[in-house]
Amino acid sequence: MSARSSTSVASPNIALAKYWGKRGVPGNVPATPSVSITLSGLTTRTSVTFDDDLEHDVFVLGGNETKGTPLERVTKLLDELRAHAETRARARVVSDNDFPTASGLASSASGFAALARAATKALGLSLDDVALSRVARRASASAARSIFGGFVGLGTEDDAAAMPLASSSHWELRVVVAAVTTSAKPISSTTAMERTRTSSPYYEAWVADAPELAREVREAVLARDLERLGVAAEASALRMHACALAAGPGIVYWTGRTLELIETVRSLRKEGIAAYFTIDAGPHVKVLCDARDAETVELKLRPLAVRTIITRPGEGARTMDEPS
Ligand code: 2P0
């Protein structure tokens, strides 16, 4: 038997300017540019072992062997790398998140970023981070951004790769995550954005408007201007959800708790604390604030959440056996 293994870790990222919808070109290319922060404090750890004795790929997620669509997506990414490496060996993939899976905390971003990194290393391929980001994008577009740490942009060009915008030490920003449930979301992002594209009367307006907001977010990040960033990030989140809400049937990721958390963030601002929310494809609320306000913000959100986590800009996907 010959086996080749590697283990990688990656963190989810939170989009400040949202990707929602795909262009009609091959390879899972976003219709809107996005800008994200890769978060410390939330981690996916993925081990990949290629083994000539395996008859098919095996995917163990959170301790449970998983088949169907998740396994098909894993196999598709591995097939691309197997073609590069000119091997037919199947792999055993073992992945664990230290946060809720498939609930709007971007587990597919960290999951496919860690998988791409670990599988590339296990196969002995030498792909640079830009090439790795393209591999991750084809599996899940937000995963392209988790290859890199800090503040990251992803465009809409053919065969897009994410690009670092600023390192994790660029800005002492905090993102307070208020998770409102540990359940999986009712509809996957992939399905929801396709339904939005094909049935929301607001879709074209969303795609036309998104680049300007992404520019605003990029400039605010570079200028470390929290108010400017927060206003643009809230607009991006609300417009994305407005577009999805208008699909047929409407896509409602929010719960009552989500709305209460939005209200709480707005009341914090009335008290003079610079706090701004963003919400991805799930009910959780993530709040941007200065490091000095993070504990105050967290205390205020805590009664409304099942779990709160104070996160900061973190590192990109990395192999555990590499010096960091
Ligand atoms: C984002 N989201 O920019 C947006 C905002 C969720 C809301 O990217 O179909 O899991 O695998 O490319 O990357 C979630 O979508 O979708 C996402 P696929 P993905 O972070």
Short mmCIF file of C-alpha atoms and ligand atoms in Angstrom, two decimals:
data_model
loop_
_atom_site.label_atom_id
_atom_site.label_comp_id
_atom_site.label_asym_id
_atom_site.label_seq_id
_atom_site.Cartn_x
_atom_site.Cartn_y
_atom_site.Cartn_z
CA MET A 1 0.00 0.00 0.00
CA SER A 2 1.24 3.50 -0.71
CA ALA A 3 -0.35 6.42 1.11
CA ARG A 4 0.42 10.11 0.94
CA SER A 5 -1.05 12.40 3.59
CA SER A 6 -1.25 16.00 4.59
CA THR A 7 -3.23 18.05 7.11
CA SER A 8 -4.24 21.69 6.67
CA VAL A 9 -6.20 24.24 8.62
CA ALA A 10 -8.22 27.14 7.25
CA SER A 11 -10.56 29.73 8.68
CA PRO A 12 -13.85 30.99 7.34
CA ASN A 13 -14.12 34.46 5.95
CA ILE A 14 -16.84 37.04 6.32
CA ALA A 15 -17.75 38.98 3.20
CA LEU A 16 -17.90 42.74 3.78
CA ALA A 17 -18.98 43.17 0.15
CA LYS A 18 -21.02 40.12 -0.84
CA TYR A 19 -20.77 37.59 -3.64
CA TRP A 20 -24.27 36.44 -4.58
CA GLY A 21 -24.95 34.92 -8.00
CA LYS A 22 -22.75 33.33 -10.64
CA ARG A 23 -21.75 34.43 -14.11
CA GLY A 24 -22.82 32.14 -16.93
CA VAL A 25 -19.26 30.98 -17.64
CA PRO A 26 -17.65 27.67 -16.67
CA GLY A 27 -15.89 27.24 -13.35
CA ASN A 28 -18.14 28.84 -10.72
CA VAL A 29 -17.25 32.49 -11.38
CA PRO A 30 -19.01 35.09 -9.21
CA ALA A 31 -21.33 37.65 -10.80
CA THR A 32 -20.37 40.24 -8.18
CA PRO A 33 -16.97 41.23 -6.75
CA SER A 34 -16.50 40.58 -3.05
CA VAL A 35 -14.20 41.70 -0.26
CA SER A 36 -13.74 39.65 2.90
CA ILE A 37 -11.92 39.26 6.19
CA THR A 38 -10.46 35.86 6.99
CA LEU A 39 -11.26 35.27 10.66
CA SER A 40 -9.08 33.94 13.42
CA GLY A 41 -10.68 31.84 16.14
CA LEU A 42 -12.82 29.62 13.89
CA THR A 43 -11.06 26.69 12.27
CA THR A 44 -11.56 23.81 9.87
CA ARG A 45 -8.93 21.08 10.08
CA THR A 46 -8.76 18.69 7.13
CA SER A 47 -6.57 15.63 6.59
CA VAL A 48 -6.25 14.05 3.17
CA THR A 49 -4.71 10.63 2.57
CA PHE A 50 -4.37 9.32 -0.98
CA ASP A 51 -4.34 5.55 -0.88
CA ASP A 52 -3.99 3.22 -3.88
CA ASP A 53 -6.03 0.59 -2.04
CA LEU A 54 -9.18 2.75 -1.78
CA GLU A 55 -11.89 2.10 -4.39
CA HIS A 56 -13.60 5.47 -3.97
CA ASP A 57 -13.12 8.74 -2.09
CA VAL A 58 -14.29 8.76 1.52
CA PHE A 59 -15.39 11.97 3.24
CA VAL A 60 -15.75 12.07 7.02
CA LEU A 61 -17.18 15.40 8.23
CA GLY A 62 -17.51 16.01 11.95
CA GLY A 63 -17.01 12.31 12.66
CA ASN A 64 -19.72 11.09 10.24
CA GLU A 65 -19.09 9.53 6.85
CA THR A 66 -20.89 11.81 4.40
CA LYS A 67 -22.21 10.92 0.94
CA GLY A 68 -24.35 12.70 -1.67
CA THR A 69 -23.62 16.28 -2.71
CA PRO A 70 -20.88 17.02 -0.12
CA LEU A 71 -18.89 13.93 -1.23
CA GLU A 72 -19.48 14.77 -4.92
CA ARG A 73 -18.07 18.28 -4.35
CA VAL A 74 -15.02 16.85 -2.57
CA THR A 75 -14.45 14.33 -5.38
CA LYS A 76 -14.76 17.05 -8.03
CA LEU A 77 -12.01 19.12 -6.38
CA LEU A 78 -9.81 16.02 -5.92
CA ASP A 79 -10.37 15.00 -9.57
CA GLU A 80 -8.93 18.32 -10.72
CA LEU A 81 -5.81 17.82 -8.59
CA ARG A 82 -5.52 14.13 -9.54
CA ALA A 83 -5.46 15.20 -13.19
CA HIS A 84 -2.57 17.62 -12.42
CA ALA A 85 -0.69 14.91 -10.53
CA GLU A 86 -1.49 12.20 -13.10
CA THR A 87 -2.76 9.78 -10.47
CA ARG A 88 -5.97 7.84 -10.03
CA ALA A 89 -5.51 7.18 -6.30
CA ARG A 90 -8.63 7.77 -4.22
CA ALA A 91 -8.49 9.69 -0.95
CA ARG A 92 -9.80 9.56 2.57
CA VAL A 93 -10.73 13.10 3.68
CA VAL A 94 -11.38 13.79 7.37
CA SER A 95 -12.61 17.28 8.20
CA ASP A 96 -13.68 18.89 11.47
CA ASN A 97 -15.02 22.37 12.18
CA ASP A 98 -14.83 23.93 15.63
CA PHE A 99 -18.03 25.90 14.78
CA PRO A 100 -21.48 24.95 13.34
CA THR A 101 -21.34 23.41 9.84
CA ALA A 102 -23.49 24.66 6.90
CA SER A 103 -25.27 27.24 9.00
CA GLY A 104 -24.08 30.50 7.48
CA LEU A 105 -20.72 30.61 9.25
CA ALA A 106 -18.90 29.96 5.96
CA SER A 107 -17.90 26.35 6.65
CA SER A 108 -17.70 25.67 2.91
CA ALA A 109 -15.17 28.52 2.55
CA SER A 110 -12.80 27.14 5.20
CA GLY A 111 -13.59 23.53 4.28
CA PHE A 112 -12.70 23.75 0.59
CA ALA A 113 -9.71 26.02 1.27
CA ALA A 114 -8.28 23.48 3.75
CA LEU A 115 -9.08 20.60 1.39
CA ALA A 116 -7.39 22.27 -1.58
CA ARG A 117 -4.27 23.04 0.47
CA ALA A 118 -4.02 19.56 2.07
CA ALA A 119 -4.72 17.61 -1.14
CA THR A 120 -2.19 19.66 -3.12
CA LYS A 121 0.48 18.99 -0.52
CA ALA A 122 -0.38 15.29 -0.20
CA LEU A 123 -0.01 14.90 -3.97
CA GLY A 124 3.31 16.74 -3.98
CA LEU A 125 2.01 19.40 -6.36
CA SER A 126 3.57 22.84 -6.26
CA LEU A 127 0.77 25.33 -6.86
CA ASP A 128 1.20 28.92 -5.73
CA ASP A 129 -1.54 30.56 -3.65
CA VAL A 130 -3.17 32.19 -6.67
CA ALA A 131 -3.45 28.84 -8.48
CA LEU A 132 -4.70 27.23 -5.27
CA SER A 133 -7.31 29.98 -4.90
CA ARG A 134 -8.61 29.13 -8.40
CA VAL A 135 -8.90 25.45 -7.47
CA ALA A 136 -10.81 26.42 -4.31
CA ARG A 137 -13.05 28.84 -6.26
CA ARG A 138 -14.18 26.14 -8.64
CA ALA A 139 -15.36 24.14 -5.61
CA SER A 140 -16.90 27.06 -3.71
CA ALA A 141 -16.28 30.68 -4.65
CA SER A 142 -16.00 31.98 -1.09
CA ALA A 143 -13.29 29.34 -0.46
CA ALA A 144 -11.03 31.15 -2.93
CA ARG A 145 -10.80 33.98 -0.37
CA SER A 146 -9.93 31.73 2.62
CA ILE A 147 -6.66 30.70 0.94
CA PHE A 148 -5.39 34.14 2.00
CA GLY A 149 -5.33 35.81 5.41
CA GLY A 150 -6.35 39.31 6.39
CA PHE A 151 -8.45 41.37 3.97
CA VAL A 152 -9.07 39.72 0.61
CA GLY A 153 -10.77 40.58 -2.68
CA LEU A 154 -12.31 38.31 -5.32
CA GLY A 155 -13.31 39.60 -8.73
CA THR A 156 -15.60 38.44 -11.51
CA GLU A 157 -13.14 37.89 -14.35
CA ASP A 158 -12.91 34.55 -16.16
CA ASP A 159 -11.01 32.06 -13.98
CA ALA A 160 -10.91 34.58 -11.10
CA ALA A 161 -8.55 34.09 -8.16
CA ALA A 162 -8.75 35.89 -4.84
CA MET A 163 -6.08 38.50 -4.11
CA PRO A 164 -4.85 39.76 -0.75
CA LEU A 165 -5.81 43.39 -0.13
CA ALA A 166 -4.14 43.91 3.27
CA SER A 167 -2.56 41.62 5.85
CA SER A 168 -4.17 40.57 9.13
CA SER A 169 -2.05 43.14 10.99
CA HIS A 170 -3.28 46.00 8.80
CA TRP A 171 -6.20 46.85 11.08
CA GLU A 172 -7.12 45.97 14.68
CA LEU A 173 -10.71 45.38 13.66
CA ARG A 174 -12.92 42.92 15.54
CA VAL A 175 -15.81 40.85 14.24
CA VAL A 176 -18.15 39.70 16.99
CA VAL A 177 -20.01 36.65 15.72
CA ALA A 178 -23.46 36.14 17.25
CA ALA A 179 -24.62 32.65 16.28
CA VAL A 180 -28.37 32.29 16.74
CA THR A 181 -28.70 28.54 16.07
CA THR A 182 -26.55 25.45 15.69
CA SER A 183 -28.86 24.05 12.95
CA ALA A 184 -27.95 23.81 9.26
CA LYS A 185 -29.48 26.49 7.06
CA PRO A 186 -32.73 25.65 5.23
CA ILE A 187 -31.31 26.14 1.71
CA SER A 188 -27.70 25.97 0.50
CA SER A 189 -26.02 29.11 -0.84
CA THR A 190 -25.49 27.47 -4.22
CA THR A 191 -29.19 26.64 -4.64
CA ALA A 192 -30.34 29.93 -3.18
CA MET A 193 -28.19 32.11 -5.41
CA GLU A 194 -29.27 30.22 -8.51
CA ARG A 195 -32.92 30.66 -7.54
CA THR A 196 -32.24 34.35 -6.93
CA ARG A 197 -30.58 34.71 -10.34
CA THR A 198 -33.43 33.03 -12.18
CA SER A 199 -36.43 34.47 -10.33
CA SER A 200 -35.68 37.64 -8.36
CA PRO A 201 -36.83 40.78 -10.19
CA TYR A 202 -34.10 42.63 -8.29
CA TYR A 203 -31.22 40.45 -9.49
CA GLU A 204 -30.02 42.67 -12.33
CA ALA A 205 -30.11 45.73 -10.08
CA TRP A 206 -28.09 43.83 -7.45
CA VAL A 207 -25.40 42.83 -9.96
CA ALA A 208 -25.25 46.37 -11.39
CA ASP A 209 -24.96 47.99 -7.96
CA ALA A 210 -22.50 45.58 -6.29
CA PRO A 211 -19.20 46.74 -7.90
CA GLU A 212 -19.58 50.28 -6.55
CA LEU A 213 -20.19 48.95 -3.02
CA ALA A 214 -17.20 46.61 -3.34
CA ARG A 215 -15.03 49.59 -4.36
CA GLU A 216 -16.28 51.55 -1.36
CA VAL A 217 -15.51 48.61 0.95
CA ARG A 218 -12.02 48.21 -0.51
CA GLU A 219 -11.20 51.91 -0.05
CA ALA A 220 -12.60 51.93 3.49
CA VAL A 221 -10.45 48.89 4.40
CA LEU A 222 -7.32 50.49 2.97
CA ALA A 223 -8.10 53.75 4.83
CA ARG A 224 -9.04 51.85 8.05
CA ASP A 225 -12.26 53.90 8.14
CA LEU A 226 -14.75 51.93 10.26
CA GLU A 227 -17.77 54.16 9.67
CA ARG A 228 -17.28 54.13 5.90
CA LEU A 229 -16.71 50.37 5.94
CA GLY A 230 -19.67 49.70 8.20
CA VAL A 231 -22.14 51.73 6.15
CA ALA A 232 -21.07 49.99 2.92
CA ALA A 233 -20.97 46.51 4.50
CA GLU A 234 -24.48 46.89 5.93
CA ALA A 235 -25.75 48.08 2.54
CA SER A 236 -24.15 45.10 0.80
CA ALA A 237 -25.70 42.62 3.25
CA LEU A 238 -29.16 44.21 3.16
CA ARG A 239 -29.21 44.48 -0.64
CA MET A 240 -28.09 40.85 -1.03
CA HIS A 241 -30.84 39.66 1.32
CA ALA A 242 -33.42 41.97 -0.29
CA CYS A 243 -32.61 40.43 -3.65
CA ALA A 244 -32.90 36.87 -2.25
CA LEU A 245 -36.11 37.70 -0.33
CA ALA A 246 -37.68 38.74 -3.65
CA ALA A 247 -36.94 35.38 -5.35
CA GLY A 248 -39.78 32.95 -6.03
CA PRO A 249 -40.26 31.36 -3.56
CA GLY A 250 -38.58 33.95 -1.37
CA ILE A 251 -35.37 32.97 0.43
CA VAL A 252 -35.59 33.93 4.09
CA TYR A 253 -32.41 33.20 6.03
CA TRP A 254 -33.26 35.47 8.95
CA THR A 255 -35.05 34.56 12.16
CA GLY A 256 -36.64 36.85 14.72
CA ARG A 257 -33.35 36.80 16.60
CA THR A 258 -31.55 38.11 13.51
CA LEU A 259 -33.84 41.15 13.47
CA GLU A 260 -33.42 41.68 17.21
CA LEU A 261 -29.65 41.64 16.74
CA ILE A 262 -29.87 44.22 13.93
CA GLU A 263 -31.91 46.42 16.29
CA THR A 264 -29.31 45.92 19.04
CA VAL A 265 -26.46 46.98 16.77
CA ARG A 266 -28.38 50.10 15.78
CA SER A 267 -29.05 50.92 19.44
CA LEU A 268 -25.34 50.49 20.21
CA ARG A 269 -24.63 53.14 17.57
CA LYS A 270 -27.12 55.48 19.25
CA GLU A 271 -25.08 55.00 22.44
CA GLY A 272 -21.99 56.16 20.56
CA ILE A 273 -20.36 52.77 19.85
CA ALA A 274 -19.24 52.29 16.26
CA ALA A 275 -20.75 48.84 15.52
CA TYR A 276 -22.01 47.62 12.13
CA PHE A 277 -23.62 44.32 11.17
CA THR A 278 -23.29 41.94 8.29
CA ILE A 279 -25.27 38.74 7.63
CA ASP A 280 -24.37 35.92 5.25
CA ALA A 281 -26.49 33.04 3.95
CA GLY A 282 -27.84 32.12 7.37
CA PRO A 283 -29.42 33.74 10.43
CA HIS A 284 -26.23 34.70 12.28
CA VAL A 285 -25.16 38.29 12.75
CA LYS A 286 -21.54 39.40 12.60
CA VAL A 287 -20.68 42.78 14.06
CA LEU A 288 -17.72 44.92 13.02
CA CYS A 289 -16.23 47.14 15.71
CA ASP A 290 -12.99 48.53 17.09
CA ALA A 291 -10.91 46.26 19.34
CA ARG A 292 -11.58 48.54 22.32
CA ASP A 293 -15.38 48.09 21.96
CA ALA A 294 -15.43 44.34 21.32
CA GLU A 295 -16.24 43.25 24.89
CA THR A 296 -19.02 45.83 25.26
CA VAL A 297 -20.52 44.72 21.95
CA GLU A 298 -20.21 41.04 22.84
CA LEU A 299 -21.94 41.56 26.22
CA LYS A 300 -24.83 43.32 24.50
CA LEU A 301 -25.28 40.59 21.86
CA ARG A 302 -24.80 37.62 24.20
CA PRO A 303 -28.38 37.37 25.60
CA LEU A 304 -29.73 37.04 22.04
CA ALA A 305 -27.28 34.41 20.81
CA VAL A 306 -26.59 30.71 21.41
CA ARG A 307 -22.90 31.51 21.13
CA THR A 308 -20.83 34.63 20.71
CA ILE A 309 -17.23 34.66 19.51
CA ILE A 310 -14.91 37.66 19.28
CA THR A 311 -12.80 37.20 16.16
CA ARG A 312 -10.13 39.27 14.47
CA PRO A 313 -8.42 39.21 11.07
CA GLY A 314 -6.61 35.87 10.84
CA GLU A 315 -4.34 33.81 8.65
CA GLY A 316 -4.95 31.99 5.37
CA ALA A 317 -5.08 28.24 4.76
CA ARG A 318 -1.89 26.54 5.87
CA THR A 319 -0.41 23.09 5.99
CA MET A 320 0.26 21.93 9.52
CA ASP A 321 3.64 20.42 8.72
CA GLU A 322 4.96 23.66 7.20
CA PRO A 323 6.68 26.28 9.37
CA SER A 324 4.17 29.12 9.72
C1 2P0 B 1 -20.05 35.67 0.37
N1 2P0 B 1 -21.81 33.96 0.50
O1 2P0 B 1 -19.56 36.54 -0.40
C2 2P0 B 1 -21.50 35.31 0.16
C3 2P0 B 1 -22.40 36.15 0.99
C4 2P0 B 1 -22.91 33.87 1.40
C5 2P0 B 1 -23.46 35.23 1.50
O2 2P0 B 1 -20.22 33.10 -0.78
O3 2P0 B 1 -21.95 28.06 -4.72
O4 2P0 B 1 -20.69 28.73 -0.38
O5 2P0 B 1 -20.12 27.21 -3.25
O6 2P0 B 1 -19.73 29.19 -4.74
O7 2P0 B 1 -19.21 30.29 -1.71
C6 2P0 B 1 -21.65 31.56 0.14
O8 2P0 B 1 -21.58 30.93 -1.09
O9 2P0 B 1 -21.26 29.33 -2.77
C7 2P0 B 1 -21.18 32.92 -0.09
P1 2P0 B 1 -20.71 28.40 -3.94
P2 2P0 B 1 -20.55 29.76 -1.43
O10 2P0 B 1 -19.40 35.15 1.29
#
